[in-house]
Coordinates of C-alpha atoms in Angstrom, one line a residue:
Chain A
X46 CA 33.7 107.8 -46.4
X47 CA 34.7 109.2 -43.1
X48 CA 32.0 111.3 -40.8
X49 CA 33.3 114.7 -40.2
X50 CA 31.7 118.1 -38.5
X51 CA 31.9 121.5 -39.8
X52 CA 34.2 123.7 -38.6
X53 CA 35.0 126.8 -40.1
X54 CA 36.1 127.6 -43.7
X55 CA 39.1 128.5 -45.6
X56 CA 39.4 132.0 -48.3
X57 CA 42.1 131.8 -50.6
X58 CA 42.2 134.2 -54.1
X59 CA 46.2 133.4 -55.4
X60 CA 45.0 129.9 -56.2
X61 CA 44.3 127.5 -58.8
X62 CA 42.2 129.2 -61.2
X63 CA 39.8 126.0 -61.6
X64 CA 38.9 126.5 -57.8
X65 CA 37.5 129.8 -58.3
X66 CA 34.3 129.6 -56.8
X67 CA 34.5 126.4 -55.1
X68 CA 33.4 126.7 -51.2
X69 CA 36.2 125.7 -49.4
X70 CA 35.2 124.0 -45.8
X71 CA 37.3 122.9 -42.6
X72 CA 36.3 119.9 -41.0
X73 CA 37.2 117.6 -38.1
X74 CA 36.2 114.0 -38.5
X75 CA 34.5 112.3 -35.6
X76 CA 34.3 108.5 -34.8
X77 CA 31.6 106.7 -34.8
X78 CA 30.6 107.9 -31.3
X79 CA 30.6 111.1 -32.2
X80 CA 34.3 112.5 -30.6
X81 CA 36.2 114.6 -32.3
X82 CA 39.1 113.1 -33.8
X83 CA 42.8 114.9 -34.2
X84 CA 42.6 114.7 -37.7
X85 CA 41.2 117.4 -39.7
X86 CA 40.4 117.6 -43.6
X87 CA 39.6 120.6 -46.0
X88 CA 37.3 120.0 -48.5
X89 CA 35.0 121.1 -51.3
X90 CA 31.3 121.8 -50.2
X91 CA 28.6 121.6 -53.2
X92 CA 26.1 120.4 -50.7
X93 CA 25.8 123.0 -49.0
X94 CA 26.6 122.0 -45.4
X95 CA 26.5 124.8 -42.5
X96 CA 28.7 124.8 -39.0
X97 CA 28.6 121.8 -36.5
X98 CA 26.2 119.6 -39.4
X99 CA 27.8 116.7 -40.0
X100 CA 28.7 115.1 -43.0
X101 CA 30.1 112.6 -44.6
X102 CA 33.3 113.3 -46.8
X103 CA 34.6 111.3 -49.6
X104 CA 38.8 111.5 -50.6
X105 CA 41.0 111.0 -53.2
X106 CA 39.9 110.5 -56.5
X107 CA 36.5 110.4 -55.9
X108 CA 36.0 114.0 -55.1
X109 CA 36.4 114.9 -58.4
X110 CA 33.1 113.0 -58.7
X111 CA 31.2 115.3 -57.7
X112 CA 29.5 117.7 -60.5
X113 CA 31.9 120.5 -61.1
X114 CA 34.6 119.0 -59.4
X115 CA 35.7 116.9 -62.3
X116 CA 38.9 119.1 -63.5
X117 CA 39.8 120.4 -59.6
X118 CA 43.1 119.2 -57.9
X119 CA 40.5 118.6 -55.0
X120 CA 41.3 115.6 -52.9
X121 CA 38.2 116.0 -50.7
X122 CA 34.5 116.9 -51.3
X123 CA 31.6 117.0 -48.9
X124 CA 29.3 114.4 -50.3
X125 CA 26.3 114.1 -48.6
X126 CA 24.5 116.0 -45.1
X127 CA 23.8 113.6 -42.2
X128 CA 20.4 112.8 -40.9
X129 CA 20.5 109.5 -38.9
X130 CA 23.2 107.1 -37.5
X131 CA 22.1 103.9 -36.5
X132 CA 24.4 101.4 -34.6
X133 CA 22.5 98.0 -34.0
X134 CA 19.2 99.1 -32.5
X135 CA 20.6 102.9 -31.5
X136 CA 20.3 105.9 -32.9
X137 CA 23.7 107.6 -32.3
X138 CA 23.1 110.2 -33.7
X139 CA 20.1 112.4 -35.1
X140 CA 20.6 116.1 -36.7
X141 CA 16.9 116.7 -35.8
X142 CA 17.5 116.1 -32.2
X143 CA 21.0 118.0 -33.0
X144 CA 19.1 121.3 -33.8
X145 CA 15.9 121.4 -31.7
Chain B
X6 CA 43.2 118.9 -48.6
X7 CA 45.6 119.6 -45.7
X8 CA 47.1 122.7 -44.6
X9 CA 51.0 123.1 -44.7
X10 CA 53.7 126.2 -44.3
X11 CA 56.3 126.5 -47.2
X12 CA 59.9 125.6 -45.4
X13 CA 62.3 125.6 -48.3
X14 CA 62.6 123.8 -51.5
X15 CA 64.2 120.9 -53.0
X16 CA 66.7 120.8 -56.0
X17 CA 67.3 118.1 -58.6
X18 CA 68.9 117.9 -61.7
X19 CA 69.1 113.8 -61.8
X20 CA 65.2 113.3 -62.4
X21 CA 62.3 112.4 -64.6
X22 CA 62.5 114.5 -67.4
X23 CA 59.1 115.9 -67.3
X24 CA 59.9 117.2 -64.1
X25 CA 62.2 120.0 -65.3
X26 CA 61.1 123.9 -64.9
X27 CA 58.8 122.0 -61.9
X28 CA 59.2 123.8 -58.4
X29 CA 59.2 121.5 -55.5
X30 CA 58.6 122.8 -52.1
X31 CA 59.0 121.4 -48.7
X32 CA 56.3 122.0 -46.7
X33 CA 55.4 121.4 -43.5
X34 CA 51.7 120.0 -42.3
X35 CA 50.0 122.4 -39.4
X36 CA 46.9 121.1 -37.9
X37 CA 43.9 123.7 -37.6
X38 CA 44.9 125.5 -35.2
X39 CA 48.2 126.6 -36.4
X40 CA 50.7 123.8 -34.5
X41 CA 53.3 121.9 -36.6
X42 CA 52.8 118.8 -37.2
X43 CA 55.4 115.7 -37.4
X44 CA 54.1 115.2 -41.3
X45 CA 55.8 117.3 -43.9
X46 CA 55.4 116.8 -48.2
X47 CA 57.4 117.7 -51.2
X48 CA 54.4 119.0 -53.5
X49 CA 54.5 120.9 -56.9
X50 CA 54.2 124.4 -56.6
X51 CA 52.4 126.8 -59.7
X52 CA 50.5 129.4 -57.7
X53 CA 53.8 131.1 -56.6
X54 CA 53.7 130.0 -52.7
X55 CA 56.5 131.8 -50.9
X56 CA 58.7 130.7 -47.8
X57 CA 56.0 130.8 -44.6
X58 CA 53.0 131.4 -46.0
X59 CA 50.5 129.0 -45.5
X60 CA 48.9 127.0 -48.5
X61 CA 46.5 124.5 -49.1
X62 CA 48.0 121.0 -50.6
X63 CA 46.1 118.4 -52.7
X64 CA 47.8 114.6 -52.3
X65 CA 47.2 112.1 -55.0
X66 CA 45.8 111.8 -58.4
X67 CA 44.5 115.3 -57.7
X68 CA 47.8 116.8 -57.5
X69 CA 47.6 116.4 -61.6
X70 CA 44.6 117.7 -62.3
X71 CA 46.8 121.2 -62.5
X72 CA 47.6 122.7 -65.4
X73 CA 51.0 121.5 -66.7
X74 CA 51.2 118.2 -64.3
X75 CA 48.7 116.3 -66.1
X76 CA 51.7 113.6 -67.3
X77 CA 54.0 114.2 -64.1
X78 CA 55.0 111.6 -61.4
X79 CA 54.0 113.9 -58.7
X80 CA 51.5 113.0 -55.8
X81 CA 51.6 117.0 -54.2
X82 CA 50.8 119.9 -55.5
X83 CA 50.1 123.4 -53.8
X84 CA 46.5 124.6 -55.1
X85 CA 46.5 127.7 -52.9
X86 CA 47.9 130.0 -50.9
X87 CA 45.5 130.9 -47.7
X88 CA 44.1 134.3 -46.7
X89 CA 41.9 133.7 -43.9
X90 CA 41.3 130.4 -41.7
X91 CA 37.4 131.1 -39.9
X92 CA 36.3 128.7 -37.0
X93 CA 33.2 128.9 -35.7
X94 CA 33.3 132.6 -35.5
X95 CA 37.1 133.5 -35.1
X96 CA 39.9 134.4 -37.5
X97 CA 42.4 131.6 -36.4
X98 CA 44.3 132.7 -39.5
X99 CA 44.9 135.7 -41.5
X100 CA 47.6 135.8 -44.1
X101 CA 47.7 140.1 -43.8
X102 CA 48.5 139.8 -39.9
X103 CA 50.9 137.4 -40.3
X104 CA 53.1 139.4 -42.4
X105 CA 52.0 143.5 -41.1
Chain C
X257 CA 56.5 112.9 -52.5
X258 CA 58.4 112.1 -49.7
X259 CA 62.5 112.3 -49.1
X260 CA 63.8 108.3 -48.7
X261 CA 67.3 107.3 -48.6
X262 CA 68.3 103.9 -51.0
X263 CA 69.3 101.2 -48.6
X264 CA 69.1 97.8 -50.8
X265 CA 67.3 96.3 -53.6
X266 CA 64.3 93.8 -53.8
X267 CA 64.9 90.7 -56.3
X268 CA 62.1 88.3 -57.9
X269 CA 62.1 86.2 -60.5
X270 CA 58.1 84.9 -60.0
X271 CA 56.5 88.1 -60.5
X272 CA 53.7 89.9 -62.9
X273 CA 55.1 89.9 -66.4
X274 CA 55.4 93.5 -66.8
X275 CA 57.6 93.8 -64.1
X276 CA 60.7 91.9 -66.0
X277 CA 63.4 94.4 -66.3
X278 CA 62.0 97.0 -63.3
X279 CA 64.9 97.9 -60.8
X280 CA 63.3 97.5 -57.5
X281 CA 64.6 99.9 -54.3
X282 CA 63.9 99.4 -50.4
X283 CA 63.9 102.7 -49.5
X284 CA 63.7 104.1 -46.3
X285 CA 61.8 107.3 -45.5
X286 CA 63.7 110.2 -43.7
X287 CA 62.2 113.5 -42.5
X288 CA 63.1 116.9 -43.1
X289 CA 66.0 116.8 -41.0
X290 CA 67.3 113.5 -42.5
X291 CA 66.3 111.2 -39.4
X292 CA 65.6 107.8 -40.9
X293 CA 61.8 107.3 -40.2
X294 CA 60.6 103.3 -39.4
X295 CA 58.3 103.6 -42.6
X296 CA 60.2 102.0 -45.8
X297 CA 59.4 101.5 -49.5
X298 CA 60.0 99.5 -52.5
X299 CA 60.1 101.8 -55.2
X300 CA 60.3 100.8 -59.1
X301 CA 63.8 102.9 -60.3
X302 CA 64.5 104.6 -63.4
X303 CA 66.2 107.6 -62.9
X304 CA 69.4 105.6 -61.6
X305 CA 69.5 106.1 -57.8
X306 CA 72.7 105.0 -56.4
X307 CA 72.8 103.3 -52.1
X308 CA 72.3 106.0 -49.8
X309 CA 71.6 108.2 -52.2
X310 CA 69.0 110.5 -51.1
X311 CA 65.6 110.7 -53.5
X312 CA 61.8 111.9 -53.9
X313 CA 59.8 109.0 -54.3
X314 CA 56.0 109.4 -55.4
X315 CA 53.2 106.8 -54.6
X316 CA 49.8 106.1 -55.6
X317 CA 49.0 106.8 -59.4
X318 CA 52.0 108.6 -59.4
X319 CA 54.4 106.5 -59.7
X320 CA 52.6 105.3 -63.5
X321 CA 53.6 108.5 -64.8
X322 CA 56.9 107.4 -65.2
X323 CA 57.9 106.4 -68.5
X324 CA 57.9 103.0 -69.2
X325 CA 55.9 102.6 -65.8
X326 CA 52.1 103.6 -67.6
X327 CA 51.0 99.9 -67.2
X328 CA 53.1 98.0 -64.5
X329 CA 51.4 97.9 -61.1
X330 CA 53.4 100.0 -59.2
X331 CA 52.3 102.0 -56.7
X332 CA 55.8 103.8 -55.8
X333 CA 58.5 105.2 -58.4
X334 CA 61.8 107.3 -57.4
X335 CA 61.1 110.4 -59.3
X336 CA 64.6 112.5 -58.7
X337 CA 67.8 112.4 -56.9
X338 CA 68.1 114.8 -54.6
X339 CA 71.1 117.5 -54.8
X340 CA 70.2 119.9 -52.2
X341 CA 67.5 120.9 -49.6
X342 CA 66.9 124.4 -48.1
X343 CA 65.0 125.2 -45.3
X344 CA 64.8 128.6 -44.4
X345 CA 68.7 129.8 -45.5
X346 CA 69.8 126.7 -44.0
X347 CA 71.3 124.3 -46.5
X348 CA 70.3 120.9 -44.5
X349 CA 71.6 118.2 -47.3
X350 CA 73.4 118.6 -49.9
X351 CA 74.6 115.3 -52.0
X352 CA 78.1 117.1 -53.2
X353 CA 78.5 117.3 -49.4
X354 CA 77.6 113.9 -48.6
X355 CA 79.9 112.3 -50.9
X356 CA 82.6 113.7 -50.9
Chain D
X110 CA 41.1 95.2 -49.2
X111 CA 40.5 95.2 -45.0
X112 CA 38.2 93.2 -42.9
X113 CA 35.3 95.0 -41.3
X114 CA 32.2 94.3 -39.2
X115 CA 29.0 95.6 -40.2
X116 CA 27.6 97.7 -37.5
X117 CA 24.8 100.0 -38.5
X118 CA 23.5 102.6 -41.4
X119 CA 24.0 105.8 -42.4
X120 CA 21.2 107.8 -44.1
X121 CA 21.3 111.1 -45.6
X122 CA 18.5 112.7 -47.8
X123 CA 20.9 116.2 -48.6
X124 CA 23.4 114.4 -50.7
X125 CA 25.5 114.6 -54.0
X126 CA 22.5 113.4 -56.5
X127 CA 24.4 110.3 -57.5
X128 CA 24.2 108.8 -54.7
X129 CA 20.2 108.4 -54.2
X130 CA 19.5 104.9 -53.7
X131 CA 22.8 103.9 -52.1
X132 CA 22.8 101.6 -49.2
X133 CA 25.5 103.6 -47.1
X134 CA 26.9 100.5 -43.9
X135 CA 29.1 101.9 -41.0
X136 CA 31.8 99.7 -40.5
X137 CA 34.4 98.9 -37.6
X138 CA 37.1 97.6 -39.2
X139 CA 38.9 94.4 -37.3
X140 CA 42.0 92.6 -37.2
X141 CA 43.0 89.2 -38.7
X142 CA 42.4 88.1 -35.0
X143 CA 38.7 89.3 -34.6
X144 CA 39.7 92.3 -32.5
X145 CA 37.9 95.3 -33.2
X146 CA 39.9 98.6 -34.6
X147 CA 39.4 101.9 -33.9
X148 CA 39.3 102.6 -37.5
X149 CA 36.1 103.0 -39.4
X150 CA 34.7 103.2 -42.5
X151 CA 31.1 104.3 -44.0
X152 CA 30.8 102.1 -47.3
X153 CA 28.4 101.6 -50.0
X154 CA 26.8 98.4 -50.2
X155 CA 26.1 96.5 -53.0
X156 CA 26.1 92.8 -51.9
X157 CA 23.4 93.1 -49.1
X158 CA 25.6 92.8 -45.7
X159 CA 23.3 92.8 -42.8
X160 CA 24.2 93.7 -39.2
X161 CA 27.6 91.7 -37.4
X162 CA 28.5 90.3 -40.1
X163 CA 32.1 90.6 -41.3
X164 CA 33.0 91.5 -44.8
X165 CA 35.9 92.8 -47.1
X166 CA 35.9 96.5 -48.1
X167 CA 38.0 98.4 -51.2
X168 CA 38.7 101.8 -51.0
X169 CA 40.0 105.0 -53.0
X170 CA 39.5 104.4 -56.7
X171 CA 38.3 100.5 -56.4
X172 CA 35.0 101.5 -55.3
X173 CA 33.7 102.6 -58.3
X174 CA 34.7 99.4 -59.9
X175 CA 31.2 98.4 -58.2
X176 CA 28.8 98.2 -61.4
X177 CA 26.4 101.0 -60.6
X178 CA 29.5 103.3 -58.4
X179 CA 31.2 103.8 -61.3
X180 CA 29.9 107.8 -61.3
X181 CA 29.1 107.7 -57.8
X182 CA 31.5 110.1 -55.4
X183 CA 32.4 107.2 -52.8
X184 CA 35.9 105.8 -51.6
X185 CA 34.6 102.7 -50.4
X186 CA 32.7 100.0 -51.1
X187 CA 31.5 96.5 -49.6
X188 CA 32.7 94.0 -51.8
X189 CA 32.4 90.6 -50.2
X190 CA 30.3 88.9 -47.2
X191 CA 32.8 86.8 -45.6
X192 CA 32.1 83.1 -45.6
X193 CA 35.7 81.6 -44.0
X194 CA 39.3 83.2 -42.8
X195 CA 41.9 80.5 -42.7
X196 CA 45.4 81.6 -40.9
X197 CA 48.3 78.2 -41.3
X198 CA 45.9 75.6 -40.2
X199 CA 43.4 77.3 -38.4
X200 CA 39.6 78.6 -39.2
X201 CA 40.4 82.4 -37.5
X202 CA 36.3 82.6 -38.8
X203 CA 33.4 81.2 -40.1
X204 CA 29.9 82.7 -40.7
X205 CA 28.5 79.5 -40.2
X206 CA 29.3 79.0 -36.9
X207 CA 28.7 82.4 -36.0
X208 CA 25.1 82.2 -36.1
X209 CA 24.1 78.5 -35.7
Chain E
X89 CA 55.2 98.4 -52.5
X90 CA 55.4 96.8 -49.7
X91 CA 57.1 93.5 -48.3
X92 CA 54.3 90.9 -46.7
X93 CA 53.8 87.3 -45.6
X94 CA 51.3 85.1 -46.7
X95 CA 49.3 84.1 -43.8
X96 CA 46.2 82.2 -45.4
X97 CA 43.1 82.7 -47.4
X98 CA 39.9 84.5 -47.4
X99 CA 36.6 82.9 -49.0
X100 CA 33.5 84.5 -49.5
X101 CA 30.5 83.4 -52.0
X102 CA 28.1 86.6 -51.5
X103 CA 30.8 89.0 -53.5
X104 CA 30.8 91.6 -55.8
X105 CA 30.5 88.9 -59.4
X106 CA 34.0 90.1 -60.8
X107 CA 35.4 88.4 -57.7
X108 CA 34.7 85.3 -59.0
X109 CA 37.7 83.7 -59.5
X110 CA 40.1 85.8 -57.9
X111 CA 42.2 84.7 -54.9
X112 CA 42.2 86.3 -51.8
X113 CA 45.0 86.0 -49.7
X114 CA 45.6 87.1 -46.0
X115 CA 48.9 88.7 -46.0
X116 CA 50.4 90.7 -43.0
X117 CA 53.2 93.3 -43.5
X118 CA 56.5 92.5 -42.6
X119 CA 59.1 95.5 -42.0
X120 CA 62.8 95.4 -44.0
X121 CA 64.1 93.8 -40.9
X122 CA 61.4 91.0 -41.5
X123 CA 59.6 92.2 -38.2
X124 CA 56.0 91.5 -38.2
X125 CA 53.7 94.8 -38.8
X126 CA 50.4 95.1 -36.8
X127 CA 49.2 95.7 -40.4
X128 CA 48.0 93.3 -42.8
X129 CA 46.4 93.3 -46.0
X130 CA 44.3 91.2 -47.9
X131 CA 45.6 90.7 -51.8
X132 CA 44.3 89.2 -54.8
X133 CA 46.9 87.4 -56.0
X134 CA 48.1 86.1 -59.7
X135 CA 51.4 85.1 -59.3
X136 CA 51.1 81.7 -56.7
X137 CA 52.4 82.6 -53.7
X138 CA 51.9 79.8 -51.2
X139 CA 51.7 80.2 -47.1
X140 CA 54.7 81.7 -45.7
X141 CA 56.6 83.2 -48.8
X142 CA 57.3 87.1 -48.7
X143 CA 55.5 88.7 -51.5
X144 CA 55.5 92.6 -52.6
X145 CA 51.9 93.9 -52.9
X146 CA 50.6 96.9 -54.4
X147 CA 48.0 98.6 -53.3
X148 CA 45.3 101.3 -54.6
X149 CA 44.6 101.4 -58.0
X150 CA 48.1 100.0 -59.2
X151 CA 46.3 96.4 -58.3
X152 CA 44.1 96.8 -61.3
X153 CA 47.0 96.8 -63.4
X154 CA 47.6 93.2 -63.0
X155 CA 45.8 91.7 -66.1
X156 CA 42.7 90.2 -65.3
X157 CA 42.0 92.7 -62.0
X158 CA 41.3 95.7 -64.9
X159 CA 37.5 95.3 -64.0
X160 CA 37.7 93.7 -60.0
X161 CA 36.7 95.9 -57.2
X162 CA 40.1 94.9 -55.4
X163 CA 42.5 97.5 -54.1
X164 CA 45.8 95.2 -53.3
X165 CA 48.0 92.6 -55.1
X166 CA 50.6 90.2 -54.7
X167 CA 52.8 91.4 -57.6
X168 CA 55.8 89.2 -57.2
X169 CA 57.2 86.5 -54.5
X170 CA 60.6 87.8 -53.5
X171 CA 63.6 86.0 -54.2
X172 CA 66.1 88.3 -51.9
X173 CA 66.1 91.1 -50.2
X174 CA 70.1 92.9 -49.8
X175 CA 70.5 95.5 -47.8
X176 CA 74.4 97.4 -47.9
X177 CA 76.1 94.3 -48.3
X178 CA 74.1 92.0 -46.6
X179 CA 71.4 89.6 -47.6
X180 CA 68.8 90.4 -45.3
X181 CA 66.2 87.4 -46.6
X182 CA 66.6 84.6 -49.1
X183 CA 63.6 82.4 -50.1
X184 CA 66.3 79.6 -51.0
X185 CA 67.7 80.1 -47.2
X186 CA 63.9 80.2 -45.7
X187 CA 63.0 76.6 -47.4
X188 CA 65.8 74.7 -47.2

């Protein structure tokens, strides 16, 4: 899985009809220090993550894992918010901290 | 998923048979904020993508998960054409101002 | 997929059984506008791609969905020969062109 | 399958349901020298890697070969701790001597 | 597929129990020139390929075509030791030149 923050959100309605519904987020993965990286990824949300969290996103095959994804041509799929990074004895990164 | 701009298509009449009536598109990869990128993918197209527009493209085993390329050799498809692109709290794409 | 040109062929006799009687392509990707890229591939051939010969290839699962191909670990097949690309109105390859 | 260092945790409690109970490891993967890549990689663990130690992770559809993945959303796993790396001749690494 | 070298073997004890059994070797990827990638990969391998041969390997889930890797965690393969490599005309790597 790669870490990635939320940025916005794509709206599509001439699409495949088994994405109907399905939340469509933009994201820009981060390294493990927390800069933004130049790659970007879109993916389905059924987590329900909201802007800046960050998340960690899960490709190929296994996004169709997810409940509900299982007959998408999705690629991507927000799997899980966020709370704590550790690195040895560091936190790196906290959302609590994040959002206070 | 990644974003990508239809550029032109791709004729073939030497080629796996289960590819016939398939349309192939060559797209071009555009990072989120609209620049072209060096990357560019010949992916299915069923959702009727037309030259410029920009589309969302699944890579992988996804790209069959479509209706009609479940037994197809193709690693691409175009899963839907975009509307609007929201960032934090700006359009940085809207398919009606592109074409107005 | 991506666009490769056929430069050579790959030969092995000490090899999984189910690869006996695959034709096996180095390939060497191009981009859009036909510059050879340093990325290459060997491809499993069925469609009966010719040297310097311009083709889609498709990786990943793909390439299984070729007939003959559904259990031979592959993880690149040449899907189609290419005849002609368009981009925009421009005509950049065309293989009657090429050969003639 | 790559080489990676273990360097810290991951926890999330908003997740995909399926993966409750997953030991999530945040991993810098390295070079068959020892050097550290920029690339990294959160995996799930099944084998019980602790901290600095280097192991062997499978991604994309491998990961759910992991008894107890097999429904889980993840694209990479843990799969090995690392006892030796031989290169020719040479012992490139050994867990032993790395913490005696 | 791609073309790599063997460079030497990985052992590990603490592994995913499938595993057992399997050989791991350290290969690093060779371009069709027979540079030396930066990349390397490390394979199970089924077919015998001994320290220095050039071997194709498969990666993603194409590995687990190889019989007895149906059920392994293991996302790359040796899948044949190459004999000869032409290019054009020329015979850009022999085994029977390399060992004589």
């Amino acid at each position: 899985m790669q870490i990635a923050k939320v940025r916005g959100t794509v709206v599509s309605t001439q699409k495949d009809p088994t994405l109907r519904g399905t939340k469509l987020l933009l994201l820009q993965l981060v390294d493990e220090q927390g800069q933004i990286l130049p790659e970007y990824e879109v993916a389905a949300d059924s987590v329900g993550a909201g802007i800046d969290e960050w998340v960690l996103i899960s490709r190929g095959s296994a996004a169709r894992q997810v409940m509900g994804n299982e007959q998408r041509p999705v690629d991507a799929a927000v799997v899980a918010i966020i709370d704590t990074i550790h690195v040895q004895d560091r936190v790196i990164y906290s959302k609590k901290d994040q959002y206070r």
